[in-house]
Short mmCIF file of C-alpha atoms in Angstrom, two decimals:
data_model
loop_
_atom_site.label_atom_id
_atom_site.label_comp_id
_atom_site.label_asym_id
_atom_site.label_seq_id
_atom_site.Cartn_x
_atom_site.Cartn_y
_atom_site.Cartn_z
CA GLU A 1 165.87 172.35 56.20
CA PRO A 2 164.32 174.98 53.92
CA SER A 3 167.74 175.38 52.31
CA ALA A 4 168.12 171.68 51.55
CA ALA A 5 169.00 170.72 48.00
CA PRO A 6 165.95 170.09 45.81
CA ASP A 7 166.80 166.42 45.52
CA ALA A 8 167.11 165.86 49.29
CA SER A 9 164.83 163.01 50.34
CA PRO A 10 163.24 164.64 53.44
CA ALA A 11 162.22 167.73 51.45
CA ALA A 12 158.50 166.96 51.36
CA SER A 13 158.18 166.33 55.10
CA SER A 14 160.33 169.34 56.04
CA SER A 15 158.27 171.48 53.65
CA SER A 16 155.10 170.38 55.46
CA ALA A 17 156.67 171.21 58.83
CA ALA A 18 157.72 174.62 57.56
CA ALA A 19 154.22 175.27 56.25
CA ALA A 20 152.65 174.31 59.59
CA GLY A 21 155.11 176.48 61.48
CA ALA A 22 154.42 179.42 59.19
CA GLU A 23 150.67 179.09 59.77
CA ASP A 24 151.11 178.95 63.55
CA LEU A 25 153.36 181.99 63.51
CA ALA A 26 151.15 183.96 61.16
CA GLY A 27 148.09 183.25 63.29
CA GLY A 28 149.96 184.32 66.42
CA VAL A 29 151.33 187.58 65.11
CA ALA A 30 148.07 188.71 63.53
CA SER A 31 147.24 190.59 66.72
CA LEU A 32 147.33 193.93 64.92
CA SER A 33 144.07 195.62 64.01
CA LEU A 34 142.74 195.26 60.48
CA ASP A 35 143.82 198.80 59.62
CA GLU A 36 147.30 198.24 61.06
CA ARG A 37 147.76 195.07 59.03
CA PHE A 38 146.49 196.84 55.91
CA ASP A 39 148.81 199.82 56.42
CA LEU A 40 151.78 197.53 57.04
CA LEU A 41 151.22 195.67 53.76
CA MET A 42 150.55 198.88 51.85
CA SER A 43 153.89 200.27 53.10
CA ILE A 44 155.61 197.53 51.06
CA GLY A 45 154.14 198.51 47.72
CA GLU A 46 154.78 201.34 45.34
CA GLU A 47 151.57 200.13 43.72
CA CYS A 48 148.71 197.95 44.95
CA ILE A 49 146.11 196.45 42.63
CA GLN A 50 143.64 196.81 44.25
CA PRO A 51 143.64 198.30 47.82
CA ASP A 52 139.95 197.55 48.41
CA GLU A 53 140.55 193.91 47.46
CA LEU A 54 143.47 193.75 49.89
CA LYS A 55 141.37 195.07 52.76
CA ARG A 56 138.57 192.64 51.95
CA LEU A 57 141.08 189.77 51.86
CA LEU A 58 142.39 190.67 55.31
CA GLN A 59 138.86 190.83 56.64
CA ASN A 60 137.86 187.43 55.26
CA LYS A 61 141.02 185.31 55.44
CA PRO A 62 142.96 185.03 58.72
CA VAL A 63 146.21 183.85 57.07
CA PRO A 64 146.58 185.13 53.50
CA ILE A 65 149.22 183.49 51.31
CA CYS A 66 151.85 185.86 49.92
CA TYR A 67 153.93 184.75 46.96
CA ASP A 68 157.45 186.01 46.34
CA GLY A 69 160.12 184.42 44.23
CA PHE A 70 163.59 184.73 42.81
CA GLU A 71 165.68 183.39 39.99
CA PRO A 72 169.05 182.20 41.35
CA SER A 73 171.34 184.00 38.95
CA GLY A 74 174.56 185.07 40.65
CA ARG A 75 175.50 187.68 43.22
CA MET A 76 172.81 189.21 45.41
CA HIS A 77 172.54 192.99 45.52
CA ILE A 78 171.21 194.86 48.53
CA ALA A 79 167.70 195.32 47.15
CA GLN A 80 167.29 191.58 46.70
CA GLY A 81 168.95 190.89 50.05
CA VAL A 82 167.95 193.57 52.56
CA VAL A 83 164.83 195.05 50.97
CA LYS A 84 163.34 191.58 50.44
CA ALA A 85 164.10 190.70 54.09
CA ILE A 86 162.38 193.91 55.24
CA ASN A 87 159.31 193.25 53.07
CA VAL A 88 159.00 189.57 54.02
CA ASN A 89 159.19 190.45 57.72
CA LYS A 90 156.43 193.03 57.23
CA MET A 91 154.22 190.43 55.55
CA ILE A 92 154.76 188.03 58.43
CA ARG A 93 154.01 190.74 61.01
CA ALA A 94 150.78 191.44 59.11
CA GLY A 95 149.76 187.81 59.68
CA CYS A 96 150.58 186.36 56.26
CA LYS A 97 152.14 183.08 55.27
CA VAL A 98 154.98 183.73 52.80
CA LYS A 99 155.87 181.26 50.06
CA ILE A 100 159.18 182.02 48.38
CA TRP A 101 159.50 180.30 45.02
CA ILE A 102 163.10 179.34 44.24
CA ALA A 103 162.80 179.50 40.46
CA ASP A 104 165.67 177.19 39.53
CA TRP A 105 163.98 175.83 36.41
CA PHE A 106 163.20 179.41 35.37
CA ALA A 107 166.84 180.39 35.71
CA GLN A 108 167.69 177.44 33.48
CA LEU A 109 165.08 178.53 30.92
CA ASN A 110 166.61 182.02 31.01
CA ASN A 111 170.10 180.53 30.51
CA LYS A 112 171.48 181.78 33.83
CA MET A 113 174.74 180.21 35.02
CA GLY A 114 175.08 178.80 31.50
CA GLY A 115 171.89 176.79 32.05
CA ASP A 116 173.69 174.52 34.54
CA LEU A 117 170.96 173.45 37.01
CA LYS A 118 173.40 172.26 39.69
CA LYS A 119 175.15 175.64 39.71
CA ILE A 120 171.80 177.42 39.78
CA GLN A 121 170.70 175.37 42.80
CA THR A 122 173.98 176.11 44.58
CA VAL A 123 173.29 179.83 44.07
CA GLY A 124 169.76 179.31 45.42
CA ARG A 125 171.09 177.75 48.64
CA TYR A 126 173.63 180.56 48.96
CA MET A 127 170.85 183.17 48.71
CA ILE A 128 168.84 181.49 51.46
CA GLU A 129 171.91 181.62 53.74
CA ILE A 130 172.29 185.32 52.95
CA TRP A 131 168.68 185.98 54.02
CA LYS A 132 169.22 184.05 57.24
CA ALA A 133 172.20 186.26 58.06
CA ALA A 134 170.30 189.40 57.03
CA GLY A 135 167.57 188.74 59.60
CA MET A 136 164.70 187.43 57.48
CA ASN A 137 162.15 185.79 59.78
CA LEU A 138 162.36 182.31 58.29
CA ASP A 139 159.88 180.88 60.82
CA GLY A 140 157.15 182.48 58.74
CA VAL A 141 158.57 181.49 55.35
CA GLU A 142 158.24 178.37 53.23
CA PHE A 143 160.91 177.99 50.54
CA LEU A 144 159.78 175.91 47.57
CA TRP A 145 162.04 174.79 44.73
CA SER A 146 160.23 175.07 41.40
CA SER A 147 161.90 171.97 39.94
CA GLU A 148 160.84 169.84 42.90
CA GLU A 149 157.28 171.15 43.27
CA ILE A 150 156.48 171.08 39.56
CA ASN A 151 157.72 167.49 39.26
CA ARG A 152 155.78 166.48 42.36
CA ARG A 153 152.50 167.99 41.14
CA ALA A 154 153.01 167.90 37.39
CA ASN A 155 149.40 166.84 36.78
CA GLU A 156 148.25 170.17 38.29
CA TYR A 157 150.95 172.43 36.91
CA TRP A 158 151.28 171.68 33.21
CA PRO A 159 147.53 171.76 32.32
CA LEU A 160 147.45 175.21 33.96
CA VAL A 161 150.47 176.42 31.94
CA MET A 162 148.90 175.04 28.76
CA ASP A 163 145.58 176.76 29.44
CA ILE A 164 147.26 180.12 30.03
CA GLY A 165 149.17 179.61 26.77
CA ARG A 166 145.98 178.76 24.86
CA LYS A 167 144.19 181.83 26.12
CA ASN A 168 146.91 184.31 25.11
CA ASN A 169 148.59 185.14 21.82
CA ILE A 170 152.34 185.39 21.25
CA LYS A 171 152.26 189.20 21.25
CA ARG A 172 150.70 189.30 24.75
CA ILE A 173 153.22 186.80 26.10
CA THR A 174 156.28 188.52 24.60
CA ARG A 175 155.15 191.78 26.21
CA CYS A 176 155.80 190.02 29.53
CA CYS A 177 159.36 189.04 28.66
CA THR A 178 160.75 192.12 30.41
CA ILE A 179 160.24 190.10 33.63
CA MET A 180 163.35 188.14 32.61
CA GLY A 181 165.43 191.25 32.08
CA ARG A 182 164.82 190.97 28.32
CA SER A 183 163.37 193.65 26.05
CA ASP A 184 160.11 192.79 24.29
CA ASN A 185 161.78 193.19 20.87
CA GLU A 186 164.77 190.99 21.74
CA GLU A 187 165.16 187.68 19.93
CA LEU A 188 163.96 185.03 22.36
CA THR A 189 164.43 181.31 22.56
CA ALA A 190 161.36 179.08 22.60
CA ALA A 191 162.20 178.32 26.25
CA GLN A 192 161.93 182.01 27.11
CA ILE A 193 158.48 182.20 25.52
CA PHE A 194 157.45 179.46 27.96
CA TYR A 195 158.67 181.51 30.92
CA PRO A 196 155.79 184.05 31.30
CA CYS A 197 153.14 181.32 30.97
CA MET A 198 154.88 179.36 33.72
CA GLN A 199 155.34 182.36 36.02
CA CYS A 200 151.67 183.24 35.59
CA ALA A 201 150.77 179.64 36.44
CA ASP A 202 152.94 179.78 39.59
CA ILE A 203 150.55 182.27 41.17
CA PHE A 204 147.62 179.84 40.96
CA PHE A 205 149.73 176.74 41.58
CA LEU A 206 150.92 178.21 44.90
CA LYS A 207 147.36 179.37 45.74
CA ALA A 208 148.66 182.90 46.26
CA ASP A 209 146.33 185.63 47.48
CA ILE A 210 149.00 188.33 47.17
CA CYS A 211 151.82 188.62 44.61
CA GLN A 212 154.64 190.56 46.28
CA LEU A 213 157.22 191.20 43.57
CA GLY A 214 159.02 194.20 42.10
CA MET A 215 157.50 196.69 39.68
CA ASP A 216 159.53 194.96 36.95
CA GLN A 217 157.26 191.88 37.35
CA ARG A 218 154.03 193.84 36.99
CA LYS A 219 153.21 192.70 33.44
CA VAL A 220 153.03 189.00 34.26
CA ASN A 221 151.08 189.69 37.46
CA MET A 222 148.54 191.61 35.38
CA LEU A 223 148.45 188.64 33.00
CA ALA A 224 147.34 186.52 35.97
CA ARG A 225 144.50 188.93 36.76
CA GLU A 226 143.43 188.92 33.10
CA TYR A 227 143.47 185.12 33.15
CA CYS A 228 141.00 185.26 36.03
CA ASP A 229 138.63 187.14 33.73
CA ASP A 230 139.12 184.45 31.06
CA ILE A 231 138.19 181.62 33.43
CA LYS A 232 135.48 183.63 35.22
CA ARG A 233 137.33 183.49 38.54
CA LYS A 234 136.04 186.07 41.00
CA ASN A 235 138.96 186.31 43.46
CA LYS A 236 141.93 187.73 41.61
CA PRO A 237 145.46 187.75 43.02
CA ILE A 238 146.28 191.10 44.59
CA ILE A 239 149.41 192.71 43.18
CA LEU A 240 151.67 194.42 45.71
CA SER A 241 154.62 195.73 43.69
CA HIS A 242 157.60 197.12 45.54
CA HIS A 243 159.78 199.99 44.35
CA MET A 244 162.87 199.20 42.27
CA LEU A 245 166.00 200.81 43.64
CA PRO A 246 168.04 202.64 40.97
CA GLY A 247 171.71 202.14 40.19
CA PHE A 248 174.29 204.53 41.60
CA LYS A 249 175.09 206.18 38.26
CA GLU A 250 173.13 209.09 36.83
CA GLY A 251 170.15 207.89 34.80
CA GLN A 252 170.60 204.26 35.88
CA GLU A 253 166.99 203.27 36.59
CA LYS A 254 167.80 199.81 37.90
CA MET A 255 170.67 198.06 39.66
CA SER A 256 172.63 195.76 37.37
CA LYS A 257 174.51 192.61 38.35
CA SER A 258 176.59 193.05 35.21
CA ASP A 259 177.83 196.42 36.52
CA PRO A 260 179.33 195.86 40.02
CA THR A 261 179.65 199.63 40.59
CA SER A 262 175.90 200.17 40.15
CA ALA A 263 174.89 198.73 43.52
CA ILE A 264 175.93 197.48 46.91
CA PHE A 265 176.19 193.69 46.95
CA MET A 266 175.53 191.65 50.06
CA GLU A 267 179.12 190.41 50.36
CA ASP A 268 180.72 193.86 49.79
CA ASP A 269 183.17 194.80 52.54
CA GLU A 270 183.31 198.16 54.29
CA ALA A 271 185.88 199.65 51.90
CA GLN A 272 183.82 198.66 48.85
CA VAL A 273 180.64 200.13 50.34
CA ASN A 274 182.41 203.38 51.21
CA LEU A 275 183.91 203.75 47.72
CA LYS A 276 180.68 202.97 45.85
CA ILE A 277 178.67 205.46 47.91
CA LYS A 278 181.42 208.10 47.65
CA GLN A 279 181.26 207.82 43.83
CA ALA A 280 177.45 207.66 43.64
CA PHE A 281 175.35 210.26 41.84
CA CYS A 282 173.92 212.58 44.51
CA PRO A 283 173.12 216.09 43.18
CA PRO A 284 172.74 218.83 45.83
CA LYS A 285 169.17 219.95 46.59
CA ILE A 286 167.69 217.44 44.09
CA VAL A 287 165.63 214.61 45.56
CA ASP A 288 164.05 213.09 42.46
CA LYS A 289 166.01 210.13 41.04
CA ASN A 290 168.71 210.59 43.67
CA PRO A 291 169.96 207.03 44.41
CA CYS A 292 171.53 207.92 47.76
CA LEU A 293 168.25 209.31 49.07
CA GLU A 294 166.40 206.26 47.77
CA TYR A 295 168.75 203.98 49.72
CA ILE A 296 167.93 206.00 52.83
CA GLN A 297 164.18 205.85 52.20
CA TYR A 298 163.87 202.18 51.31
CA ILE A 299 166.68 200.61 53.36
CA VAL A 300 167.93 202.82 56.21
CA PHE A 301 164.63 204.17 57.56
CA PRO A 302 162.81 200.78 57.49
CA TRP A 303 165.82 199.18 59.21
CA PHE A 304 166.73 201.78 61.87
CA ASP A 305 163.65 204.07 61.97
CA LYS A 306 166.09 206.99 61.79
CA PHE A 307 169.00 208.43 59.83
CA GLU A 308 171.93 209.83 61.79
CA VAL A 309 174.24 212.47 60.35
CA VAL A 310 177.53 213.29 62.05
CA ARG A 311 179.18 216.58 61.06
CA LYS A 312 181.12 219.51 62.46
CA GLU A 313 179.30 222.27 64.34
CA ASN A 314 180.15 224.86 61.69
CA ASN A 315 178.44 222.58 59.12
CA GLY A 316 175.26 222.36 61.19
CA GLY A 317 176.27 219.85 63.83
CA ASN A 318 175.01 216.32 64.33
CA LYS A 319 171.38 215.63 63.49
CA THR A 320 169.09 212.63 63.72
CA PHE A 321 166.26 212.52 61.17
CA LEU A 322 163.20 210.57 62.29
CA THR A 323 161.21 210.83 59.06
CA MET A 324 162.03 210.93 55.37
CA ASP A 325 159.93 214.08 54.97
CA GLU A 326 162.15 215.87 57.48
CA LEU A 327 165.28 214.76 55.62
CA VAL A 328 163.88 215.77 52.23
CA ALA A 329 162.99 219.23 53.52
CA ASP A 330 166.55 219.81 54.75
CA TYR A 331 168.09 218.41 51.59
CA GLU A 332 165.98 220.53 49.22
CA ALA A 333 166.76 223.61 51.31
CA GLY A 334 170.50 222.92 51.13
CA ASP A 335 170.75 222.42 54.89
CA LEU A 336 171.79 218.81 54.24
CA HIS A 337 174.61 218.38 51.73
CA PRO A 338 175.76 215.29 49.77
CA ALA A 339 178.98 215.46 51.80
CA ASP A 340 176.81 214.95 54.92
CA VAL A 341 174.62 212.26 53.38
CA LYS A 342 177.23 209.95 51.87
CA PRO A 343 179.35 209.15 54.97
CA ALA A 344 176.20 208.69 57.07
CA LEU A 345 174.65 206.41 54.44
CA ALA A 346 177.84 204.34 54.15
CA LYS A 347 178.00 203.93 57.93
CA ALA A 348 174.37 202.76 58.08
CA ILE A 349 174.76 200.28 55.20
CA ASN A 350 177.95 198.84 56.69
CA GLU A 351 176.14 198.35 59.99
CA ILE A 352 173.35 196.43 58.23
CA LEU A 353 175.86 194.25 56.36
CA LYS A 354 178.00 193.42 59.42
CA PRO A 355 176.42 189.95 59.94
CA LEU A 356 177.31 189.11 56.33
CA LEU A 357 181.06 189.67 56.59
CA TYR A 358 181.40 185.88 56.67
CA PHE A 359 180.39 185.85 52.98
CA SER A 360 183.00 188.43 51.90
#
């Protein structure tokens, strides 16, 4: 079971089976043309470093390895739950093998769940169950627990971490500490200084061709590319950074687990979803930094391929938008009002979260 506890005895054999299954699936679904696979992967990223390297990778390697990861640290918001499921499924459709790194040791280093590893691992198993219910194609995914894999291959991992540490100064490493949700001028523990060196090492340890993480992880991914220059490695990991959904409040650039009103969480019930969206910042005619429109762009359209608005005839009547450009044009013109958007968005999100009512 990919969701088995890290100390479960059959973990190594089940991991091998999952890896073999992922390769078979990835090989089978890679029936798209090169350009189609490229476009599908590019649709994931707000930024790709570098597109020409990505196309060359797809040309030369039938089953590229994509690395994603997460720190089990509490409740799962919709970006981590639904957006990750959407992106992972795109990677699999593009013919990739996806390794998801369950960073339990990293959560302990970052003092999540009070540094209690057993609690952290329980959260990790919970998150995997959420992704199952959300429709992530787990046949193409291999879940790997960092504590288990690092212990199993310690002779490979720690020399790599040490070499990355030797080749970088403290200032360069602390610049990466924003990956942990910490500011670069915050007082850090020695354990947290370790964290960026380890996350950089993960990329090479997992033999990743593509790093598919959020824009907030960009600094450590760039550190990995710089390390390739240091060791004269030609093939650098490609960085495919997805967009970070904002919080619901004005000026809130990122969702926050510490502020439950800033985001939809995967176990929110219908009433909670309706209330949060009703109270969300959604200025008329303004598209930029409008969280409701971002939810539509990055969640609703990828999920349903449309956005349906139900309204009275004297308010313009019902309308189905098939592209985000069409919706933006109406919204900027004032033909689509926040009072039209919010109920339609709430209905769509509740439909997506229906399979997760069990977790409420």
